[in-house]
mmCIF file of N, CA and C in Angstrom:
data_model
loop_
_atom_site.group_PDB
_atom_site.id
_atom_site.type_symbol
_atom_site.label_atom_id
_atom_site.label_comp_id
_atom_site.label_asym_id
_atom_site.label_seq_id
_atom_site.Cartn_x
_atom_site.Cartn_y
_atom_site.Cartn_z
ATOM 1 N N UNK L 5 2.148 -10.271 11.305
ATOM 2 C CA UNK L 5 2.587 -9.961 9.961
ATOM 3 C C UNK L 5 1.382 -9.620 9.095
ATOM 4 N N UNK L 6 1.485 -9.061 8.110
ATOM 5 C CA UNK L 6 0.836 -8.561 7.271
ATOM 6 C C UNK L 6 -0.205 -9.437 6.492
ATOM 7 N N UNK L 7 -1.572 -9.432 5.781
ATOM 8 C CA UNK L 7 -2.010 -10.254 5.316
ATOM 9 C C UNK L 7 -2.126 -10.145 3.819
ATOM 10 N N UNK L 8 -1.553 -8.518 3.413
ATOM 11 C CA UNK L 8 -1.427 -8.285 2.333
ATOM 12 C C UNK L 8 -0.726 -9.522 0.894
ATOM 13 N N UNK L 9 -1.040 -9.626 0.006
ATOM 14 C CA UNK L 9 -0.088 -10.610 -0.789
ATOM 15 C C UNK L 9 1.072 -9.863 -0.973
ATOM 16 N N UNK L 10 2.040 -11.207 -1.287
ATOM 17 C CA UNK L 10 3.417 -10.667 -1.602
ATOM 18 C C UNK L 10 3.077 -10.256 -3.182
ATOM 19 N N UNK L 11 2.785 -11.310 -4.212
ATOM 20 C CA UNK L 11 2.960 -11.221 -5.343
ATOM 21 C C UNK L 11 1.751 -10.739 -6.183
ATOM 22 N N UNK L 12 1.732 -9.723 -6.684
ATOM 23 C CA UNK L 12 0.032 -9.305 -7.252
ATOM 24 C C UNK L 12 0.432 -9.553 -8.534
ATOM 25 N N UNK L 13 0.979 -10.030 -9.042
ATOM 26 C CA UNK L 13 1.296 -9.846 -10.971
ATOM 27 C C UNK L 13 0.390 -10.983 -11.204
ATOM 28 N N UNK L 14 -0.021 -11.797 -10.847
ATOM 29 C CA UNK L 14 -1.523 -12.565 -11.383
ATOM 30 C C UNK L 14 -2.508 -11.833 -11.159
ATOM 31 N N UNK L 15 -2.577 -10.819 -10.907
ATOM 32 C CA UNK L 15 -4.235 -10.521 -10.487
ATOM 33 C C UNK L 15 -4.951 -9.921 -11.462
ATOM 34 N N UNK L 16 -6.049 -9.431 -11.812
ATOM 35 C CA UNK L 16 -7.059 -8.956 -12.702
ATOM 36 C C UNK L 16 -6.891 -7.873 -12.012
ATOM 37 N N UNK L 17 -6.705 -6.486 -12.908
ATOM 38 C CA UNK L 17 -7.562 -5.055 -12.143
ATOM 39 C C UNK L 17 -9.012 -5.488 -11.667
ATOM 40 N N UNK L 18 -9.679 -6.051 -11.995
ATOM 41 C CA UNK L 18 -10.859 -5.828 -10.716
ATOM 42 C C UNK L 18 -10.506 -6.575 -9.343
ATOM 43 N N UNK L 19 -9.360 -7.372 -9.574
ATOM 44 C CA UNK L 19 -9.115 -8.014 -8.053
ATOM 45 C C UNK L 19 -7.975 -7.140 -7.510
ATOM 46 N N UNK L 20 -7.281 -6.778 -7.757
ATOM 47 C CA UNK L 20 -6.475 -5.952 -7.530
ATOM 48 C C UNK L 20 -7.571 -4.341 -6.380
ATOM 49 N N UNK L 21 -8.559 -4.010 -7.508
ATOM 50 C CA UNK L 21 -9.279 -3.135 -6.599
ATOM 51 C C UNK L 21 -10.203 -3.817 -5.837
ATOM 52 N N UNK L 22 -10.382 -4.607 -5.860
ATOM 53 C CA UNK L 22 -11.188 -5.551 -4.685
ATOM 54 C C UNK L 22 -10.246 -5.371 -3.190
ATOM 55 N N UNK L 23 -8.854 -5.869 -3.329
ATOM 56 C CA UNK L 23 -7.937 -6.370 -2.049
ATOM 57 C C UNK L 23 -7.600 -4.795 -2.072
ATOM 58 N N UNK L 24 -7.554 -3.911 -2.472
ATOM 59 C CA UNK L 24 -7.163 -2.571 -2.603
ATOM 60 C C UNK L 24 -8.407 -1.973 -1.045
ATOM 61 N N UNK L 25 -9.706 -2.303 -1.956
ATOM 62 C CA UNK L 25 -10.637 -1.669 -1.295
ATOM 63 C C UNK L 25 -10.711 -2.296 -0.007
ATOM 64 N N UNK L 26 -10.526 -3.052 0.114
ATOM 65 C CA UNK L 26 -10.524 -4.076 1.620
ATOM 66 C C UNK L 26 -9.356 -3.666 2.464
ATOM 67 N N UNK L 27 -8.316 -3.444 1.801
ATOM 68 C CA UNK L 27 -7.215 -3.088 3.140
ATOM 69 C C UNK L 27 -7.831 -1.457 3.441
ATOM 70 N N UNK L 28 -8.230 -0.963 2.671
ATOM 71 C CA UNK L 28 -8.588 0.424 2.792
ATOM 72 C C UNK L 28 -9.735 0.536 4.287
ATOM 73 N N UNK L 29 -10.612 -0.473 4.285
ATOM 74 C CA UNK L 29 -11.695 -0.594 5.598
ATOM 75 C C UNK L 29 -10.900 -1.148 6.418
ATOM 76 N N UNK L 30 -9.877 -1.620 6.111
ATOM 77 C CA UNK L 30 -9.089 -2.647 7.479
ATOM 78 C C UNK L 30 -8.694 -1.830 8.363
ATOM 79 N N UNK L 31 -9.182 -1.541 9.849
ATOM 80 C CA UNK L 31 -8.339 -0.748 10.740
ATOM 81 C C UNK L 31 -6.997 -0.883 10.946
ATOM 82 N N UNK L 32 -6.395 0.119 11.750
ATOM 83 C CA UNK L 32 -5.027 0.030 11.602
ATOM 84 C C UNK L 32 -4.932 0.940 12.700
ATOM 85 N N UNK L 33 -4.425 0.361 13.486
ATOM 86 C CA UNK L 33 -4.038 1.065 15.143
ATOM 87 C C UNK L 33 -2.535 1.304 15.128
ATOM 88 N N UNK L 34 -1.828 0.634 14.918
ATOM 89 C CA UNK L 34 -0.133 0.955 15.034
ATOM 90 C C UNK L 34 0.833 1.406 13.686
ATOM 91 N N UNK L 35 1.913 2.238 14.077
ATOM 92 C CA UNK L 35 2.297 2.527 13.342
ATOM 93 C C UNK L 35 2.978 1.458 12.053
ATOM 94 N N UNK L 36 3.369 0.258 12.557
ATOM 95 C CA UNK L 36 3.991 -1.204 11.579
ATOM 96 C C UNK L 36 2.882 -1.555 10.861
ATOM 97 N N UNK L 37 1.304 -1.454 11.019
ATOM 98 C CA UNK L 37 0.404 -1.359 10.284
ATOM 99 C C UNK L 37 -0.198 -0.707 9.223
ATOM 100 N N UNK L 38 0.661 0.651 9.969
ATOM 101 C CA UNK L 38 0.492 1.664 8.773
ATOM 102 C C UNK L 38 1.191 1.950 7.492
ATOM 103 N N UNK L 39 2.679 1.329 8.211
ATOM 104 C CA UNK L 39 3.618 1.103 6.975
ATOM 105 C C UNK L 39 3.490 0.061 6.130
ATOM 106 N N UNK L 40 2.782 -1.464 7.041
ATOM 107 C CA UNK L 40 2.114 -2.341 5.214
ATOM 108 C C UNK L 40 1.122 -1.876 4.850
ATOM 109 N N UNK L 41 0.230 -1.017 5.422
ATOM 110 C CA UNK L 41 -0.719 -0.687 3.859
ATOM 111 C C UNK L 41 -0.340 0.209 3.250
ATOM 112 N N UNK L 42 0.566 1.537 3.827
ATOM 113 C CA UNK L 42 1.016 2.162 2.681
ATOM 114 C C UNK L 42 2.039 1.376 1.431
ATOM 115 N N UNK L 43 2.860 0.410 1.923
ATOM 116 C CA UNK L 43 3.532 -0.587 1.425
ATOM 117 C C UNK L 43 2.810 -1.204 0.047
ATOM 118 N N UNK L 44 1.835 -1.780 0.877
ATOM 119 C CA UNK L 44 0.844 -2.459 -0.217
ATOM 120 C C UNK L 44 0.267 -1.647 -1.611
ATOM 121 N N UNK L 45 -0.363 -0.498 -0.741
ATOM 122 C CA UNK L 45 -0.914 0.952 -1.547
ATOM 123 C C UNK L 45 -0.251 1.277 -2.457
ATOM 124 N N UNK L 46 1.291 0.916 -2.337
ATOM 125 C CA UNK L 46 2.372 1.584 -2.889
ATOM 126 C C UNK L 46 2.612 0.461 -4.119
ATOM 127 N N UNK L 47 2.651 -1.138 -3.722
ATOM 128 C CA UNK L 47 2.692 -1.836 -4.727
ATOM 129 C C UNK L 47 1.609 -1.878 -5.726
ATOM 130 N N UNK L 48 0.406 -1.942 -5.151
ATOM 131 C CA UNK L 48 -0.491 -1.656 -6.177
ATOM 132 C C UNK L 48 -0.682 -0.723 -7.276
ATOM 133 N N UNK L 49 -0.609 0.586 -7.187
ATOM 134 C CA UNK L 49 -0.733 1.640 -7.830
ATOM 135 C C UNK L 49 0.756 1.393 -8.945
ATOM 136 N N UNK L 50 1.750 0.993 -8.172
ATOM 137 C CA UNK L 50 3.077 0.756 -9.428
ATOM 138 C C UNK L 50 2.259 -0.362 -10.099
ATOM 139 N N UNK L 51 1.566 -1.797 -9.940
ATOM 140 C CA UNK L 51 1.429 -2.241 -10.979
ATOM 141 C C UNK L 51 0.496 -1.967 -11.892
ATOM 142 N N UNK L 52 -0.567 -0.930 -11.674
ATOM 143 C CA UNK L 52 -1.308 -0.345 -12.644
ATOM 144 C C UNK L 52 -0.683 0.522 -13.228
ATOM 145 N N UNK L 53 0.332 1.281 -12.653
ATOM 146 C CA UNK L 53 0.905 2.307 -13.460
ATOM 147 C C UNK L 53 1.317 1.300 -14.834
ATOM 148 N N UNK L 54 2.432 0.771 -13.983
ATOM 149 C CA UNK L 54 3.136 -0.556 -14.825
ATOM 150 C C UNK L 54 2.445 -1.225 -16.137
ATOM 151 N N UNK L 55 1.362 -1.498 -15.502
ATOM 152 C CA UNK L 55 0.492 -2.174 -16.790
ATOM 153 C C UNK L 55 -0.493 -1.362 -17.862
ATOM 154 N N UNK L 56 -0.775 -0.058 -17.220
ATOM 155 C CA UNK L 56 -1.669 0.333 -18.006
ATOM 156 C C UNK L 56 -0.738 2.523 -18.401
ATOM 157 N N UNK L 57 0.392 2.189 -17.987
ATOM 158 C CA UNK L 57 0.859 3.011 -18.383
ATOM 159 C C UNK L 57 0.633 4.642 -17.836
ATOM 160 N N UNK L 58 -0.426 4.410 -16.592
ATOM 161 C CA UNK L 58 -0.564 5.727 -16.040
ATOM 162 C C UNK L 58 -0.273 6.544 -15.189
ATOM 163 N N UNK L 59 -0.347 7.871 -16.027
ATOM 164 C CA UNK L 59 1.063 9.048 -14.923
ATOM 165 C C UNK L 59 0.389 9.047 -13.314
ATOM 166 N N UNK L 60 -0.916 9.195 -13.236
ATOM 167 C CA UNK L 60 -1.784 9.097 -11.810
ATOM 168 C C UNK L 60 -1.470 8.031 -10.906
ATOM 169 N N UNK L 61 -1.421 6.857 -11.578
ATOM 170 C CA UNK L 61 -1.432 5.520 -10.676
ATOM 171 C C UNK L 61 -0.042 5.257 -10.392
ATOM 172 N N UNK L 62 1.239 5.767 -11.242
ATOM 173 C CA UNK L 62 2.613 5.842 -10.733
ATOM 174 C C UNK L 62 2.788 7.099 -9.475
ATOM 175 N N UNK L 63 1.947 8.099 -9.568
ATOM 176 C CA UNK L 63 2.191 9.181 -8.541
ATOM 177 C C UNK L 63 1.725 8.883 -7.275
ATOM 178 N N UNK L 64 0.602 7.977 -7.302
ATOM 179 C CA UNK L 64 -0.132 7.700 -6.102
ATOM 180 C C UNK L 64 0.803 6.545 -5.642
ATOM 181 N N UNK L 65 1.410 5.923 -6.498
ATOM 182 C CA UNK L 65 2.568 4.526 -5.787
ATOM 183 C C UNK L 65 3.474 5.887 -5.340
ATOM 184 N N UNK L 66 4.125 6.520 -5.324
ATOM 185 C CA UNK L 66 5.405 7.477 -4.737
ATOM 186 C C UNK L 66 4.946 8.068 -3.789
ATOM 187 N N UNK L 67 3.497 8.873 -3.806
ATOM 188 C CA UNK L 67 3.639 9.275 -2.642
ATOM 189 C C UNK L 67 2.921 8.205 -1.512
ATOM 190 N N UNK L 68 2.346 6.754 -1.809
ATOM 191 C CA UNK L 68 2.428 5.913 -0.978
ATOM 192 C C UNK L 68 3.584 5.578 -0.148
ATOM 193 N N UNK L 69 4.777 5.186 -1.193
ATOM 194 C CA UNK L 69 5.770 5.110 -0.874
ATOM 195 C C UNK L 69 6.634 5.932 0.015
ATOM 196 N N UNK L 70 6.602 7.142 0.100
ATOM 197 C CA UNK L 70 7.003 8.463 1.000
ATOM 198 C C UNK L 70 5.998 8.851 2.204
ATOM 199 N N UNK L 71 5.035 8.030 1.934
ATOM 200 C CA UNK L 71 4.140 7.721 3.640
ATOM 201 C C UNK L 71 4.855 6.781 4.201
ATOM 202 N N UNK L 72 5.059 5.641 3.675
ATOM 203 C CA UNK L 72 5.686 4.054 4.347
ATOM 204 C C UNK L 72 7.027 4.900 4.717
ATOM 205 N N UNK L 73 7.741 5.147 3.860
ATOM 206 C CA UNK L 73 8.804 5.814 4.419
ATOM 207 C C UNK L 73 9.072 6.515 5.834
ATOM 208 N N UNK L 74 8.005 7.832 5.637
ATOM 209 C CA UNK L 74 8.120 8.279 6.755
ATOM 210 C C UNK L 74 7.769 7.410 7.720
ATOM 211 N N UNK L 75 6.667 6.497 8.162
ATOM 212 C CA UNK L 75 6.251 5.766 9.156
ATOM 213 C C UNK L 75 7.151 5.243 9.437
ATOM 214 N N UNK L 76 7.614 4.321 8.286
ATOM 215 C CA UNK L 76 9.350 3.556 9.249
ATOM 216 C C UNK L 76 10.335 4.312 9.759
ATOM 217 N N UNK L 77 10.853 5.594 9.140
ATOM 218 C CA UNK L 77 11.415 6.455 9.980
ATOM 219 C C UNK L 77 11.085 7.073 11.541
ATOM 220 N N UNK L 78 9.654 7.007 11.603
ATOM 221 C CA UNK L 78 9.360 7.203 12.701
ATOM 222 C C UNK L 78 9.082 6.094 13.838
ATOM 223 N N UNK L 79 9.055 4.980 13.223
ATOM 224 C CA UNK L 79 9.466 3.377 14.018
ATOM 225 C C UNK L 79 10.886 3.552 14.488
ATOM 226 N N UNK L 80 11.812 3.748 13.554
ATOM 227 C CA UNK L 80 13.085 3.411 13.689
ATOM 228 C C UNK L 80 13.230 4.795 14.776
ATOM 229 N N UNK L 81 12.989 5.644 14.689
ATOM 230 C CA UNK L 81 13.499 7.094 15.887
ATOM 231 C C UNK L 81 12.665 6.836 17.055
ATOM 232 N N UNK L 82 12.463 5.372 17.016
ATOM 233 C CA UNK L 82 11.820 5.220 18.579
ATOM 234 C C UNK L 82 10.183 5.145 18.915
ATOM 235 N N UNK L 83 9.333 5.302 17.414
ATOM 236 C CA UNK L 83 8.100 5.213 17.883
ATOM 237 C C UNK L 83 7.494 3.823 18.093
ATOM 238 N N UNK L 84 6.262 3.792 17.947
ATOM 239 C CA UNK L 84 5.801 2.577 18.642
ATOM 240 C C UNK L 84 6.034 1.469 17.255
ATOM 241 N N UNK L 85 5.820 0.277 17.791
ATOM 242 C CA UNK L 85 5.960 -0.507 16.671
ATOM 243 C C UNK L 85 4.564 -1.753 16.525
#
């Protein structure tokens, strides 16, 4: 399972880009890996959008979100998991 946090609404933007920048070096060999960090990628960027109101950091959560997407679609049609 994932080591990402569930809940980021305590965090400071500089910790937020701290655990940001760290899953970013974290390898990732399988596709179920690829879908929590886009997952994660995806929560993060909504709560900066969220908090600081920006059109960039909501766009980068969607098309995070439409990576995770596709990856689970391609779990679920049989790829590796």
């Amino acid at each position: 399972m994932s080591d990402y946090p569930t809940d980021l609404s305590g965090l400071s933007g500089s910790r937020l880009v701290r655990l940001f920048l760290e899953a970013v070096d974290t390898p990732r060999t399988t596709p179920a890996e690829w879908a929590e960090f886009f997952d994660f990628k995806a929560r993060v960027f909504a709560l900066i959008a969220e908090r600081d109101g920006n059109p960039d950091a909501a766009k980068a959560a969607e098309r995070a979100r439409t990576k995770r997407d596709r990856v689970l679609n391609e779990i679920a049609d049989g790829g590796e998991v």
